[in-house]
Structures are given as structure tokens and as C-alpha cells.
Tab-separated table of C-alpha atoms in Angstrom:
chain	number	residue	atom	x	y	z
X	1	UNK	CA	-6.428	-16.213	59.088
X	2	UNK	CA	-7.385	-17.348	62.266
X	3	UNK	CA	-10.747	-19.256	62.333
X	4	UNK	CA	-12.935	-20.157	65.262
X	5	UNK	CA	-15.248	-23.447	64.714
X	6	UNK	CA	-18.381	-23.645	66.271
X	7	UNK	CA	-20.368	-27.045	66.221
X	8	UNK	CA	-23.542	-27.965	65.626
X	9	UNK	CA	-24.630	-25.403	63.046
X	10	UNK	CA	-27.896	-25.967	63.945
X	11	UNK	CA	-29.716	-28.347	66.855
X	12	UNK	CA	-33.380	-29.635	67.389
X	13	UNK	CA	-34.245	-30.988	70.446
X	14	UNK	CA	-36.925	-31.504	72.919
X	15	UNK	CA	-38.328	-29.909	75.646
X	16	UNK	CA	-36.506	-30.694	79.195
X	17	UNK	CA	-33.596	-32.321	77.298
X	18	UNK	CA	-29.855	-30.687	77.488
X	19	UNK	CA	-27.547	-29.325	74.434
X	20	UNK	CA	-24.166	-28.978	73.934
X	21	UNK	CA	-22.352	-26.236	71.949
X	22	UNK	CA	-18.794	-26.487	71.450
X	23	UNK	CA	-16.609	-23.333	70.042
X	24	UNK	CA	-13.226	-23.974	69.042
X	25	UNK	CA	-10.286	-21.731	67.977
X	26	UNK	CA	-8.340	-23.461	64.959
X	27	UNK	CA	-5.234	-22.085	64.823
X	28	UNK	CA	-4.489	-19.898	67.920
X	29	UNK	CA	-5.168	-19.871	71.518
X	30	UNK	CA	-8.360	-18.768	73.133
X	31	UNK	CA	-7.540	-17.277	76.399
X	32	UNK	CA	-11.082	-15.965	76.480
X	33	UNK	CA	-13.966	-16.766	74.906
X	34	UNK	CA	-17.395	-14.953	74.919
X	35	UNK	CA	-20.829	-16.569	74.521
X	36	UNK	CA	-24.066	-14.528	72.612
X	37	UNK	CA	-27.250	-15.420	72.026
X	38	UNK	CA	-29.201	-13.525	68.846
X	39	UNK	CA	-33.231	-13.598	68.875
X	40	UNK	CA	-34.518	-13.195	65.129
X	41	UNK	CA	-33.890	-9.602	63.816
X	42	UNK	CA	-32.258	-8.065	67.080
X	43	UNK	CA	-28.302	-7.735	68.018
X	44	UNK	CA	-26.348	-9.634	69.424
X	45	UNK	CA	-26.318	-10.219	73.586
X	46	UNK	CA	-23.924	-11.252	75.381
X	47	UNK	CA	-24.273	-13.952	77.556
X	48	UNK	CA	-21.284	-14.727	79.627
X	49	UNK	CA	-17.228	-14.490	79.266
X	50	UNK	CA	-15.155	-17.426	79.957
X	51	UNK	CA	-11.689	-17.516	80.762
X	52	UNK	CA	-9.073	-20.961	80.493
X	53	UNK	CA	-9.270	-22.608	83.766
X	54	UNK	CA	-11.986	-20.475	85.506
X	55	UNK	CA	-15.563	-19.559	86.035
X	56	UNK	CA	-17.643	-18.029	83.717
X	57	UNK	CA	-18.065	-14.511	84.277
X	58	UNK	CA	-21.915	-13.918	83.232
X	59	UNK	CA	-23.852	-10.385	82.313
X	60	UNK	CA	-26.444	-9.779	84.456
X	61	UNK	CA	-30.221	-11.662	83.769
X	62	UNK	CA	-28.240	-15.028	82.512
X	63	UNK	CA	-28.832	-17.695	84.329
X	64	UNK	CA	-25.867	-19.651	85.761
X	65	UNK	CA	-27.249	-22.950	86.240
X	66	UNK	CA	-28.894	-22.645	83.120
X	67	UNK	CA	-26.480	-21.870	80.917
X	68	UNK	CA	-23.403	-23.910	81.998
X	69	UNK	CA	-20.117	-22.520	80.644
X	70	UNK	CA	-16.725	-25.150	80.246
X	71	UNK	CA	-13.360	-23.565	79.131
X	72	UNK	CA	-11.013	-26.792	79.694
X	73	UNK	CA	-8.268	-26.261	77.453
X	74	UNK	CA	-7.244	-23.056	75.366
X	75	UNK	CA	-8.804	-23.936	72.524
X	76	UNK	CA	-12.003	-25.445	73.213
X	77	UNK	CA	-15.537	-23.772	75.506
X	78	UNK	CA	-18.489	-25.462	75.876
X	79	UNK	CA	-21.859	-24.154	76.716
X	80	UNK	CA	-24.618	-26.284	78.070
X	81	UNK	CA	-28.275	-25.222	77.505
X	82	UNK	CA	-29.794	-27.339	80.451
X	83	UNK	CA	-33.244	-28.431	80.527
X	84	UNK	CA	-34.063	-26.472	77.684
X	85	UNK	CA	-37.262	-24.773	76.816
X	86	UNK	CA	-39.210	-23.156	73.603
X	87	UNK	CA	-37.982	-19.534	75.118
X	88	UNK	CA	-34.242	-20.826	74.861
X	89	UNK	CA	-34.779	-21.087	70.950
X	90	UNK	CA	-31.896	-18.582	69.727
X	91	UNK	CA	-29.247	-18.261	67.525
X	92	UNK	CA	-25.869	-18.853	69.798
X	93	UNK	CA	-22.514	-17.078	68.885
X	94	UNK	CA	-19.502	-17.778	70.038
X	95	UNK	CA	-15.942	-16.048	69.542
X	96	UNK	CA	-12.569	-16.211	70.858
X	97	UNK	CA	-10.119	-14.043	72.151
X	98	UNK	CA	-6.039	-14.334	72.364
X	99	UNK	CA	-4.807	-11.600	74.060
X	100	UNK	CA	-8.077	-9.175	75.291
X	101	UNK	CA	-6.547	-6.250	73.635
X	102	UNK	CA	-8.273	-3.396	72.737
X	103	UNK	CA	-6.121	-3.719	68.990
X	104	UNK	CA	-7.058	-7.504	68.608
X	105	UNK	CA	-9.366	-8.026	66.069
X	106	UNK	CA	-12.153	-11.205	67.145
X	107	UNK	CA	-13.087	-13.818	65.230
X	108	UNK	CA	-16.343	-15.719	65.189
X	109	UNK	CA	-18.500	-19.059	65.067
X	110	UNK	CA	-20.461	-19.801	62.742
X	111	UNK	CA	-23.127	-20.098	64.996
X	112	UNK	CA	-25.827	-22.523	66.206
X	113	UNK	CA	-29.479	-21.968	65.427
X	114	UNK	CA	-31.337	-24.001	68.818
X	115	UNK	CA	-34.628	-24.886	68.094
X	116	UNK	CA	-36.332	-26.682	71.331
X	117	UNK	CA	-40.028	-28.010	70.463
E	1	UNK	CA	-18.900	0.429	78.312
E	2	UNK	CA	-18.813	3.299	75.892
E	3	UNK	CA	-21.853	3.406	73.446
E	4	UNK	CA	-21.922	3.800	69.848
E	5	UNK	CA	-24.763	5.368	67.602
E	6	UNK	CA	-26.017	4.261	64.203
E	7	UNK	CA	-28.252	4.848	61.781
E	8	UNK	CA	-30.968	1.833	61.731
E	9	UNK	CA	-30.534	1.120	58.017
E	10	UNK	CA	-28.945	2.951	54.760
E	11	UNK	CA	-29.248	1.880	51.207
E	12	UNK	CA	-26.689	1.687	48.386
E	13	UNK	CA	-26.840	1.156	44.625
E	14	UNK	CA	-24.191	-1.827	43.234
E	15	UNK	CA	-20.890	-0.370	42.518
E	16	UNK	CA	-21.113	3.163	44.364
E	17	UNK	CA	-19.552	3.488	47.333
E	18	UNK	CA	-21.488	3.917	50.744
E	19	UNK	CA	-20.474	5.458	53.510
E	20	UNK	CA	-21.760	4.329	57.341
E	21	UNK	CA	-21.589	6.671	59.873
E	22	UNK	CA	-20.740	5.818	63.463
E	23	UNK	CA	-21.256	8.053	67.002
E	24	UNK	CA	-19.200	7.281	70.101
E	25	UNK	CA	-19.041	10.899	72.194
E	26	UNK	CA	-17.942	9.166	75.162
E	27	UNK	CA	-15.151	7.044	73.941
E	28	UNK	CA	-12.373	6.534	76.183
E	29	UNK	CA	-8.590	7.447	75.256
E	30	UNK	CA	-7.439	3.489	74.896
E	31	UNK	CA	-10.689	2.248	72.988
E	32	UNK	CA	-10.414	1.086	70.023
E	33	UNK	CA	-13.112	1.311	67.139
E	34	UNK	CA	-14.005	-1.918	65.808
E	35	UNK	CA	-16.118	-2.498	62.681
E	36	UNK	CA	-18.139	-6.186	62.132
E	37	UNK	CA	-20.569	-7.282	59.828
E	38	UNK	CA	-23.283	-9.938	60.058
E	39	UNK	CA	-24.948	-11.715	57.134
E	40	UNK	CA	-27.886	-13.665	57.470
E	41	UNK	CA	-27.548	-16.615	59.902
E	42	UNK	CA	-23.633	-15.696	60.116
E	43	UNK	CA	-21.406	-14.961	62.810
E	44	UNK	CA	-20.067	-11.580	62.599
E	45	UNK	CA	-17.347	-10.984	60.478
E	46	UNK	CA	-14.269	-8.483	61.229
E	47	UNK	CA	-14.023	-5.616	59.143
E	48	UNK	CA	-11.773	-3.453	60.432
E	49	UNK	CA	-10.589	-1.091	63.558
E	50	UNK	CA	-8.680	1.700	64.096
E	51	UNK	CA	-7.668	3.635	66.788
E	52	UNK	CA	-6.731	7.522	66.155
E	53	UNK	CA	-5.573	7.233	62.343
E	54	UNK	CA	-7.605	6.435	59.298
E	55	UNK	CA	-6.891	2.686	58.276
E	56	UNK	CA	-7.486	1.291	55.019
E	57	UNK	CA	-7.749	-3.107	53.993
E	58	UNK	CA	-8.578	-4.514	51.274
E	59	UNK	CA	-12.529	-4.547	52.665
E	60	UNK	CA	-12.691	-0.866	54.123
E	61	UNK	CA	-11.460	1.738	55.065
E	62	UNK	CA	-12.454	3.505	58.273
E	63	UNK	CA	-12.028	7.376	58.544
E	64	UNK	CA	-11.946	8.610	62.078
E	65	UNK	CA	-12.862	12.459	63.264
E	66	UNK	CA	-9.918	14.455	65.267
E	67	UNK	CA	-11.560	13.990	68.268
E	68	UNK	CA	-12.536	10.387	67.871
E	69	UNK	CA	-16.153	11.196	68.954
E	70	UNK	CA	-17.389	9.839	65.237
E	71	UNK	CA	-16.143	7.439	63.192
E	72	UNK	CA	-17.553	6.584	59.180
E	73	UNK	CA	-17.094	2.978	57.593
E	74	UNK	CA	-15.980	3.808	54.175
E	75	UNK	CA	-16.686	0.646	51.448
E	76	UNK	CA	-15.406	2.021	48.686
E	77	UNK	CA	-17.903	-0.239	45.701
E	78	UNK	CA	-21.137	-1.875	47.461
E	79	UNK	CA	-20.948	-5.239	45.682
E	80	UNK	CA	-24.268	-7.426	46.555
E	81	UNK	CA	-22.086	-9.590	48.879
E	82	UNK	CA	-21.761	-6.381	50.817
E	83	UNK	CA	-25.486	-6.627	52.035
E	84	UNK	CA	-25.169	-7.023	55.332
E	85	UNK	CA	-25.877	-5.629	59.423
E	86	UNK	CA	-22.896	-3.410	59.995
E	87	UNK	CA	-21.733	-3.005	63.625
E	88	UNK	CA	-19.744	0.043	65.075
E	89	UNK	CA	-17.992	-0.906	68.838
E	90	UNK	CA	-15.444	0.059	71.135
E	91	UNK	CA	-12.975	-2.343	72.621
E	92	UNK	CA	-10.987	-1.774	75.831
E	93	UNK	CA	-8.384	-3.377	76.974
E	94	UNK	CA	-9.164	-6.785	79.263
E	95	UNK	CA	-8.978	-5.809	82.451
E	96	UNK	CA	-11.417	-6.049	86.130
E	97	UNK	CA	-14.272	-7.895	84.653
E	98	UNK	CA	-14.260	-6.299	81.054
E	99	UNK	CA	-11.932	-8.779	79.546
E	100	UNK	CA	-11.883	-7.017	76.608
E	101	UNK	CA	-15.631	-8.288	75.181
E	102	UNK	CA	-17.317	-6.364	72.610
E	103	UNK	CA	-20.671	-5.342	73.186
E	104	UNK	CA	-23.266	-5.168	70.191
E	105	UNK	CA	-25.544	-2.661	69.564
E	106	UNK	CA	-28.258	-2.734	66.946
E	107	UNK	CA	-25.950	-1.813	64.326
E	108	UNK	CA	-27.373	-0.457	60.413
E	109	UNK	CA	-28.708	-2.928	57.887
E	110	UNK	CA	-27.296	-2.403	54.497
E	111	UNK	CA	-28.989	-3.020	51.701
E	112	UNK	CA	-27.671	-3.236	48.093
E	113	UNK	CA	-29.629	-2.554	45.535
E	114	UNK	CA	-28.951	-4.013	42.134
């Protein structure tokens, strides 16, 4: 089936210092992919929608310049924790979408557990 | 986007089967209902979705009311893998600024017991 890599599985970095999160989609194209962060035992948020070639399209309270959102190519999104702080500590989810249909199942990363000291 | 309703947890003996309700009164006509899972420190998982007709795989099956208001996750022997946060949503199409995302809500943690 269709698999969706997501890399690094887990990051520890400093305070003030950048990180970069790369989701790819194996087998298919990603026309869309969708960024979430996860704080321990709560659901899943989204963060921000990106689309192959465009802007980021982010939910509302997610901040822009913080949270920097790449879609290059149709199989590959970036996101870009800058200057990162303690409070960005999170679990980050990405998945991928072909088509944005209603019937489409989505698939998943594996996720990244950020820990910023 | 339309909102679902679970309960916060259920619990399930190894080998019975366990069914997880789902509420969504104000789901559109073209919204699909989608069924993930989480394990620990896992992205969610795909379990199944339907949209009027009850659907069965080789995970699940998903029985879903007349009216499509309600929706039950049906796994038919809890194993211990099965242990899990379950997630009820509704898809739409893409389309405006929806592009088809799923939105989360706080979904019901399974347990297993042995």
C-alpha cells in the first residue's frame, strides 16, 4: 500500500536553533499534504495544508513565520520549526493526500517527536 | 467542518469483539466517514470509511445508521495489537480552503484487556 515517510523520527535540539521535518509519499503523488502537531495525551491539531507549488494554507493561531511550510515537488513537504523554543516540543504528523476526495483513504508519517531544551 | 462524538474510552476483553460507537448529526450528504487509529507514538493508521453502506476489510467493519447521523466501528476479535486511540471523522471533498483535510477530535482509547 501506499506509504508516506516522515524523517527524523525523533529530533533534539537547542533553544533558538531551526529544525527540519521532511514528509515524503513513497509510491504516489502528494498533491496535498497536511501538517499536525500532537501534545502528550491530546488529539491531533492541525497545523497548516500545503498544496504542490503554493502557499501553505494555515488554521488559525499557527504562526506563519514560525512554522515555515515547503511543498517543492509532489512527493516531498518540508516544515521548518524556526527559532525553536521548549513550548514547540510536540509530536509532528504529517500525511499526504492524492486526490482530496472525500473516498480517499490518508496515509500517515510516522511522526517526529521535537524535543527543544 | 462537521463534528463527530465519541465515547472518551471503552474496554474490551482479548478475543470478544468490541463495538465503538460514533455521532455525526450534522453530517453533510457527500461526507464520508473515516475511521483511524493511533498507537502510542504512531501516526494514525487507516481503518476504514464508508459512505451510506456498511463496509467490511479485513480490519473492520463499519456499520452505518439509515440516516447516517451515527456510525459504530465494528472489530470483530480485540487482539492486544488492537489497543489503540480510535478516531471517528468526516471527509469532504477538497474544495475553497477545505482541501479535503481531516480534522481530529479526541477520539476513544481502547483498551484490551488480557
Amino acid at each position: 500500500g501506499a506509504v508516506v515517510s516522515q524523517h527524523p523520527s525523533r529530533v533534539i535540539c537547542k533553544s533558538g536553533t531551526s529544525v527540519k521535518i521532511e514528509c515524503r509519499s513513497l509510491d504516489f503523488q502528494a498533491t496535498t499534504m497536511f501538517w499536525y502537531r500532537q501534545f502528550p495525551k491530546q488529539s491531533l491539531m492541525l497545523m497548516a495544508t500545503s498544496n504542490e507549488g503554493s502557499k501553505a494554507t494555515y488554521e488559525q493561531g499557527v504562526e506563519k513565520d514560525k512554522f515555515l511550510i515547503n511543498h517543492a515537488s509532489l512527493t516531498l513537504s518540508t516544515l521548518t520549526v524556526t527559532s525553536a523554543h521548549p513550548e514547540d516540543s510536540s509530536f509532528y504528523i504529517c500525511s499526504a493526500s492524492s486526490q482530496g476526495l472525500a473516498n480517499e483513504k490518508l496515509f500517515f508519517g510516522s511522526g517526529t517527536q521535537l524535543s527543544v531544551l | 467542518d462537521a463534528k463527530t462524538t465519541q465515547p472518551n474510552s471503552m474496554e474490551s476483553n482479548e478475543e470478544e469483539p468490541v463495538h465503538l460507537p460514533c455521532n455525526h448529526s450534522t453530517i453533510s450528504g457527500t461526507d464520508y466517514i473515516h475511521w483511524y487509529r493511533q498507537l502510542p507514538s504512531q501516526g494514525p493508521e487507516y481503518v476504514i470509511h464508508g459512505l451510506t453502506s456498511n463496509v467490511n476489510n479485513r480490519m473492520a467493519s463499519l456499520a452505518i445508521a439509515e440516516d447516517r447521523k451515527s456510525s459504530t466501528l465494528i472489530l470483530h476479535r480485540a487482539t492486544l495489537r488492537d489497543a489503540a486511540v480510535y478516531y471517528c471523522i468526516l471527509r469532504g471533498n477538497a474544495g475553497g480552503t477545505s482541501y479535503g483535510k481531516l480534522t481530529f477530535g479526541q477520539g476513544t482509547i481502547l483498551t484490551v484487556h488480557p
